[in-house]
C-alpha positions as CSV (number, residue, x, y, z in Angstrom):
1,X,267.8,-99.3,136.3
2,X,265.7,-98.0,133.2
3,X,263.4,-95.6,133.7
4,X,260.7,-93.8,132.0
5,X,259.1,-91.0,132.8
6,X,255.9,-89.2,131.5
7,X,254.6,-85.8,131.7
8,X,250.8,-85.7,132.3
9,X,248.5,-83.3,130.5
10,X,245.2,-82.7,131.4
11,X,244.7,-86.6,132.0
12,X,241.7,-87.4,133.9
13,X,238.6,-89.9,134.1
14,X,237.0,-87.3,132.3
15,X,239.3,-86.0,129.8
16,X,241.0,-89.2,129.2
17,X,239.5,-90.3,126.2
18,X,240.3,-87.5,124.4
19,X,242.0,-88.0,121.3
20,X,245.4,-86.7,121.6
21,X,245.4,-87.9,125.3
22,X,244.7,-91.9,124.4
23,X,247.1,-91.5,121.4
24,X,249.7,-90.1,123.9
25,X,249.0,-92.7,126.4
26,X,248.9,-95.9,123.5
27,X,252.5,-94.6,122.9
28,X,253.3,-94.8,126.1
29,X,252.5,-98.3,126.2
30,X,254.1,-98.6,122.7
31,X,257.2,-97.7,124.1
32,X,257.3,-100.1,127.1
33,X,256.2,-103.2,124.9
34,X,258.5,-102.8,122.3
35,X,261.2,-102.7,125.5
36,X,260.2,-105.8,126.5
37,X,259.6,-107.4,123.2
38,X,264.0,-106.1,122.4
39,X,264.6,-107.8,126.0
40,X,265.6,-104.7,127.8
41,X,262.6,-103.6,129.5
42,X,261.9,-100.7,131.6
43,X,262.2,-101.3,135.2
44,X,260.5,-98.0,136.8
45,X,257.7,-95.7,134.7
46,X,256.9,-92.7,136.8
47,X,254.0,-91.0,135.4
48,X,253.7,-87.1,136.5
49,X,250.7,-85.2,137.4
50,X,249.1,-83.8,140.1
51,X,245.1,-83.2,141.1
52,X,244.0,-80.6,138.5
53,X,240.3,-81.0,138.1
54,X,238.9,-80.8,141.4
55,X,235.3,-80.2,140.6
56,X,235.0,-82.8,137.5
57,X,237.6,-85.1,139.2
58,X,238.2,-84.4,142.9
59,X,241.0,-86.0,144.5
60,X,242.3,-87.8,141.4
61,X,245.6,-87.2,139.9
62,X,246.8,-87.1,136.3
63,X,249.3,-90.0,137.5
64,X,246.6,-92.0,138.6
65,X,244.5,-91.3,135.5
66,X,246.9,-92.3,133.2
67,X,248.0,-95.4,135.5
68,X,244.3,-96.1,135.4
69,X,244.3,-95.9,131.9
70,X,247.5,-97.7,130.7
71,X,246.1,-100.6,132.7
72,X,242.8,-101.0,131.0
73,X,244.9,-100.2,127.4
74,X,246.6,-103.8,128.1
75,X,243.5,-105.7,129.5
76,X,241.7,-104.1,125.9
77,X,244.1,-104.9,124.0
78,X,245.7,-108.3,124.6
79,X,243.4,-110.0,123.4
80,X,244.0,-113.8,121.3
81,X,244.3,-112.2,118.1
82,X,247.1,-109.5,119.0
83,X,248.9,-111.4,121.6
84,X,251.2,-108.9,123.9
85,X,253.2,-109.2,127.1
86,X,251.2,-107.2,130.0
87,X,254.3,-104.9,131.3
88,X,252.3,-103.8,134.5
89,X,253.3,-107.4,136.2
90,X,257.0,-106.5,135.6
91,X,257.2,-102.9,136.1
92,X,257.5,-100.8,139.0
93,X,254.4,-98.1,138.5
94,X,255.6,-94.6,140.6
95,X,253.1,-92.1,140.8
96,X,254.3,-88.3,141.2
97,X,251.3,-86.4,142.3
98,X,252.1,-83.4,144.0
99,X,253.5,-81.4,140.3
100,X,251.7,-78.6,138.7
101,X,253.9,-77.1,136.3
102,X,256.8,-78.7,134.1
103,X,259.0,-77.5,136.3
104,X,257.6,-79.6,139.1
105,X,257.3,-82.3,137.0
106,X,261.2,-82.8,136.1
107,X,262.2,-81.3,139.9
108,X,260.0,-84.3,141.9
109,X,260.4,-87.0,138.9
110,X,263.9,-86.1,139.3
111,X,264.1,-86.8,143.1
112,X,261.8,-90.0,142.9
113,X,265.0,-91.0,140.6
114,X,267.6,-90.5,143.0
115,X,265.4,-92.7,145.7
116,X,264.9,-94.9,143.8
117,X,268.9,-94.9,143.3
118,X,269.6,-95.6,146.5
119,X,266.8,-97.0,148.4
120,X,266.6,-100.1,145.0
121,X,268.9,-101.1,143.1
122,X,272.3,-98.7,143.7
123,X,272.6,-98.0,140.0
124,X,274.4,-95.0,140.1
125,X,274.1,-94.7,136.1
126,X,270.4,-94.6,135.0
127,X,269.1,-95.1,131.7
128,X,266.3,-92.4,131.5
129,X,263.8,-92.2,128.3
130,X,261.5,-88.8,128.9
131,X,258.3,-88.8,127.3
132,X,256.6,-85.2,126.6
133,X,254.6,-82.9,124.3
134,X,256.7,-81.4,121.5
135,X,256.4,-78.5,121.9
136,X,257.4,-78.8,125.6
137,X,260.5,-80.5,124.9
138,X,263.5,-77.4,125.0
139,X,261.7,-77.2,128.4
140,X,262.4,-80.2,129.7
141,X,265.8,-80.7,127.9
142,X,267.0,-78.4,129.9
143,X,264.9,-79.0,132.9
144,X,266.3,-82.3,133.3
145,X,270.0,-81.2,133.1
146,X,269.1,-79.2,136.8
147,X,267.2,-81.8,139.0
148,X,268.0,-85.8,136.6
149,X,270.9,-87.1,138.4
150,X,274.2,-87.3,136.5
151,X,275.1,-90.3,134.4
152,X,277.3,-91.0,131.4
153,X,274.0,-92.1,130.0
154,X,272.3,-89.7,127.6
155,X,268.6,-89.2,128.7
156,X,266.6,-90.4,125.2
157,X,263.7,-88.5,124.4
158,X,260.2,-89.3,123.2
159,X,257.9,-86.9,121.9
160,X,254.2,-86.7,121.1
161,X,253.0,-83.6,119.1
162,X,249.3,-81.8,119.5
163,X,249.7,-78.5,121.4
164,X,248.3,-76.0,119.6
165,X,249.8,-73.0,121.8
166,X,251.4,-69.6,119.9
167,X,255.1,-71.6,120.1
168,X,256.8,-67.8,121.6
169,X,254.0,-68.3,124.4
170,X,255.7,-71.9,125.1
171,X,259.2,-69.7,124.3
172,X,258.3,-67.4,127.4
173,X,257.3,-70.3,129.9
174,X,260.4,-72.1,129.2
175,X,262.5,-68.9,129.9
176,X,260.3,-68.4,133.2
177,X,260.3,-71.9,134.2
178,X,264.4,-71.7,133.6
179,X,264.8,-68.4,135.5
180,X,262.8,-70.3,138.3
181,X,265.3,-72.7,138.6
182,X,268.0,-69.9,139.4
183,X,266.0,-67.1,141.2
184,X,263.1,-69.3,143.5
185,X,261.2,-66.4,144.2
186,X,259.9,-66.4,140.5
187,X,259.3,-70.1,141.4
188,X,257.1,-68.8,144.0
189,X,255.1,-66.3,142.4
190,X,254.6,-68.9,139.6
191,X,253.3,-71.6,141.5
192,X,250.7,-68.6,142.9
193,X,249.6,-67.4,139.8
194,X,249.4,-71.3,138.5
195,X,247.4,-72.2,141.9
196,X,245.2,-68.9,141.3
197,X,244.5,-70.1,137.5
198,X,244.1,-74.0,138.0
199,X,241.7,-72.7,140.9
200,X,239.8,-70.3,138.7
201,X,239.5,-72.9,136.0
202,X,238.3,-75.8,138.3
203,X,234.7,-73.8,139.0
204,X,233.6,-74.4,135.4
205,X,235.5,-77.8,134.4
């Protein structure tokens, strides 16, 4: 079983297009099609992200956005001149739409791993590639060391840089997402306070 799995950002119908989102999501596809083209193509991609924008996109997922998306990349693009292999007809699409946070993110793409484990194929060594922000990725490093199951496998990494956050404000959400794992009741009040912003911000998105 080889898996990839991608951390959503702000993907929506509306926000989509914007730049740093479609570069992030042509990587993405990058990524798979180069897979196939080496003949060791990805078998699961499980795409992360939960229903952010309720009032500009209500009911809609990042997951399903960027599914959404990544399908009408390969419909644009394979066209007679730049002949590719559509992946979606292959691949195993798993959309994660109940995360949030990071933390979520790596905790439920973590347990969609392990079903797929047991309920698929029985591979009890997965090949995992990770694809994140850059600045993001000390988080998920050691995210994924808590809730990825075990395997002699190193997880592989794929990064995509545009975050233009102070980098000790991404310092201190790594430490608090960490401390999370550890002590749940900072989970809790994190998920508030995260519920309490995303609400605040969906009145004027």
């Amino acid at each position: 079983m080889k898996v990839l799995v991608v951390a959503g950002y702000g993907a929506t119908p509306v926000l989509r297009y914007a730049p740093e989102t479609e570069h992030y999501l042509v990587r993405v596809r990058e990524l798979l099609l180069k897979a196939d083209a080496m003949g060791n193509p990805f078998s699961h991609l499980i795409l992360c992200g939960g229903r952010t924008q309720q009032k500009t996109s209500p009911g809609i997922s990042e997951a399903f956005a960027m599914a959404k998306r990544l399908e009408e990349l390969d419909m644009e693009l394979n066209v007679p001149e730049h002949p590719v292999s559509p992946f979606f007809a292959k691949l195993r699409v798993v959309l994660e739409e109940d995360s949030f946070t990071s933390l979520e993110n790596a905790e439920n793409a973590g347990r969609r791993i392990q079903d797929l484990q047991w309920e698929e194929t029985f591979d009890l060594e997965p090949s995992i590639t990770v694809m994140c922000e850059g600045m993001r990725l000390l988080k998920w490093q050691i995210l994924a060391k808590v809730f990825f199951p075990s395997s002699k496998k190193p997880i592989r990494w794929e990064i995509v840089s545009w975050e233009q956050m102070s980098p000790l404000k991404e310092l201190a959400a790594t430490i608090w997402d960490t401390c999370s794992v550890y002590l749940p009741v900072i989970g809790i009040a994190m998920a508030w306070w995260w519920g309490w912003r995303r609400r605040r911000r969906a009145k004027y998105i």
